[in-house]
mmCIF file of C-alpha atoms in Angstrom:
data_model
loop_
_atom_site.group_PDB
_atom_site.id
_atom_site.type_symbol
_atom_site.label_atom_id
_atom_site.label_comp_id
_atom_site.label_asym_id
_atom_site.label_seq_id
_atom_site.Cartn_x
_atom_site.Cartn_y
_atom_site.Cartn_z
ATOM 1 C CA MET C 1 -1.236 -32.125 72.088
ATOM 2 C CA ARG C 2 -3.793 -29.887 73.778
ATOM 3 C CA LEU C 3 -3.874 -26.197 74.547
ATOM 4 C CA ARG C 4 -5.486 -25.374 77.893
ATOM 5 C CA LEU C 5 -7.438 -22.119 77.971
ATOM 6 C CA ARG C 6 -8.504 -22.009 81.618
ATOM 7 C CA ASP C 7 -11.164 -24.744 81.792
ATOM 8 C CA THR C 8 -11.308 -25.417 78.047
ATOM 9 C CA LEU C 9 -9.006 -27.755 76.131
ATOM 10 C CA VAL C 10 -8.343 -27.149 72.446
ATOM 11 C CA GLY C 11 -6.863 -30.034 70.467
ATOM 12 C CA LEU C 12 -3.685 -29.303 68.527
ATOM 13 C CA GLU C 13 -2.508 -31.583 65.750
ATOM 14 C CA ARG C 14 0.643 -31.088 63.708
ATOM 15 C CA GLY C 15 -0.272 -30.079 60.171
ATOM 16 C CA LYS C 16 -3.912 -29.360 60.995
ATOM 17 C CA PRO C 17 -4.737 -25.655 61.280
ATOM 18 C CA LEU C 18 -7.236 -24.329 63.792
ATOM 19 C CA LEU C 19 -9.848 -21.796 62.794
ATOM 20 C CA MET C 20 -10.534 -18.714 64.880
ATOM 21 C CA GLY C 21 -13.925 -17.087 64.573
ATOM 22 C CA ILE C 22 -14.051 -13.306 64.887
ATOM 23 C CA LEU C 23 -16.862 -11.815 66.972
ATOM 24 C CA ASN C 24 -17.111 -8.032 66.814
ATOM 25 C CA ALA C 25 -18.898 -6.490 69.784
ATOM 26 C CA THR C 26 -18.605 -3.060 68.183
ATOM 27 C CA PRO C 27 -21.389 -0.966 66.663
ATOM 28 C CA ASP C 28 -19.371 -0.131 63.527
ATOM 29 C CA SER C 29 -17.994 -3.473 62.355
ATOM 30 C CA PHE C 30 -17.535 -3.640 58.591
ATOM 31 C CA SER C 31 -18.520 -7.307 58.549
ATOM 32 C CA ASP C 32 -21.743 -7.047 60.541
ATOM 33 C CA PRO C 33 -24.919 -4.990 60.231
ATOM 34 C CA PRO C 34 -24.399 -1.507 61.727
ATOM 35 C CA GLY C 35 -25.609 -0.546 65.180
ATOM 36 C CA ALA C 36 -25.430 -1.868 68.697
ATOM 37 C CA LYS C 37 -25.567 -5.618 69.040
ATOM 38 C CA LEU C 38 -27.691 -7.413 71.590
ATOM 39 C CA ALA C 39 -25.897 -9.812 73.928
ATOM 40 C CA GLY C 40 -28.075 -12.732 72.815
ATOM 41 C CA GLU C 41 -27.258 -12.080 69.164
ATOM 42 C CA LEU C 42 -23.539 -12.115 69.923
ATOM 43 C CA VAL C 43 -23.816 -15.354 71.902
ATOM 44 C CA ASP C 44 -25.783 -16.977 69.073
ATOM 45 C CA ARG C 45 -23.194 -15.767 66.548
ATOM 46 C CA ALA C 46 -20.360 -17.217 68.643
ATOM 47 C CA HIS C 47 -22.061 -20.606 68.795
ATOM 48 C CA ALA C 48 -22.656 -20.475 65.031
ATOM 49 C CA LEU C 49 -18.944 -19.789 64.482
ATOM 50 C CA VAL C 50 -18.079 -22.878 66.532
ATOM 51 C CA GLN C 51 -20.653 -24.977 64.657
ATOM 52 C CA ASP C 52 -19.021 -23.785 61.430
ATOM 53 C CA GLY C 53 -15.628 -25.056 62.606
ATOM 54 C CA ALA C 54 -14.054 -22.347 64.758
ATOM 55 C CA ALA C 55 -11.945 -23.770 67.578
ATOM 56 C CA ILE C 56 -11.575 -20.387 69.281
ATOM 57 C CA VAL C 57 -13.829 -17.321 69.293
ATOM 58 C CA ASP C 58 -11.923 -14.016 69.336
ATOM 59 C CA VAL C 59 -14.002 -11.182 70.821
ATOM 60 C CA GLY C 60 -13.244 -7.584 69.890
ATOM 61 C CA GLY C 61 -14.673 -4.612 71.733
ATOM 62 C CA GLU C 62 -13.007 -1.727 69.917
ATOM 63 C CA SER C 63 -13.107 -0.941 66.241
ATOM 64 C CA GLY C 64 -9.979 -1.474 64.204
ATOM 65 C CA ARG C 65 -11.122 1.154 61.720
ATOM 66 C CA THR C 66 -8.776 4.089 61.343
ATOM 67 C CA ASP C 67 -11.560 6.632 60.829
ATOM 68 C CA THR C 68 -13.031 6.273 64.329
ATOM 69 C CA ASP C 69 -12.000 7.666 67.698
ATOM 70 C CA ALA C 70 -10.543 5.401 70.356
ATOM 71 C CA ILE C 71 -12.892 4.362 73.142
ATOM 72 C CA SER C 72 -12.166 4.245 76.859
ATOM 73 C CA THR C 73 -10.951 1.133 78.602
ATOM 74 C CA ALA C 74 -14.208 1.138 80.573
ATOM 75 C CA GLU C 75 -16.321 1.103 77.406
ATOM 76 C CA GLU C 76 -14.269 -1.692 75.843
ATOM 77 C CA THR C 77 -14.517 -3.671 79.085
ATOM 78 C CA GLU C 78 -18.288 -3.156 79.172
ATOM 79 C CA ARG C 79 -18.577 -4.507 75.637
ATOM 80 C CA VAL C 80 -16.569 -7.685 76.154
ATOM 81 C CA VAL C 81 -16.340 -8.923 79.756
ATOM 82 C CA ALA C 82 -19.879 -10.246 80.269
ATOM 83 C CA LEU C 83 -19.826 -11.730 76.769
ATOM 84 C CA VAL C 84 -16.513 -13.510 77.360
ATOM 85 C CA GLU C 85 -17.753 -14.822 80.708
ATOM 86 C CA ARG C 86 -20.941 -16.165 79.098
ATOM 87 C CA LEU C 87 -19.092 -17.842 76.215
ATOM 88 C CA ALA C 88 -16.555 -19.391 78.587
ATOM 89 C CA ALA C 89 -19.399 -20.660 80.792
ATOM 90 C CA ASP C 90 -20.877 -22.252 77.663
ATOM 91 C CA GLY C 91 -17.584 -24.133 77.201
ATOM 92 C CA LEU C 92 -16.247 -22.131 74.250
ATOM 93 C CA ALA C 93 -12.563 -21.311 73.929
ATOM 94 C CA VAL C 94 -12.384 -17.514 73.912
ATOM 95 C CA SER C 95 -9.707 -14.901 73.315
ATOM 96 C CA VAL C 96 -9.970 -11.112 73.458
ATOM 97 C CA ASP C 97 -8.723 -8.826 70.698
ATOM 98 C CA THR C 98 -7.375 -5.729 72.441
ATOM 99 C CA TRP C 99 -4.300 -3.536 72.398
ATOM 100 C CA ARG C 100 -4.659 -2.818 76.105
#
């Protein structure tokens, strides 16, 4: 069985889990060095996640931390759209982590 994500097919096999790599496009991610991230660094990180076994790369543009203020939809969009487009153009299966 295959899952179609626009132009990308992800293989699904019963009993075989898929890994999702998490890519934080936020300046305050607890799992990444602090500060703004360059687009090239994020693209390289996404490809590394796939090389390490991720079937899907999940891109987040807003912090999940409870001690930060919410950002605008425009700022979240600015953080993720071009990145998602680039990763999809590279043939990666991509999802977006958002509550909007």
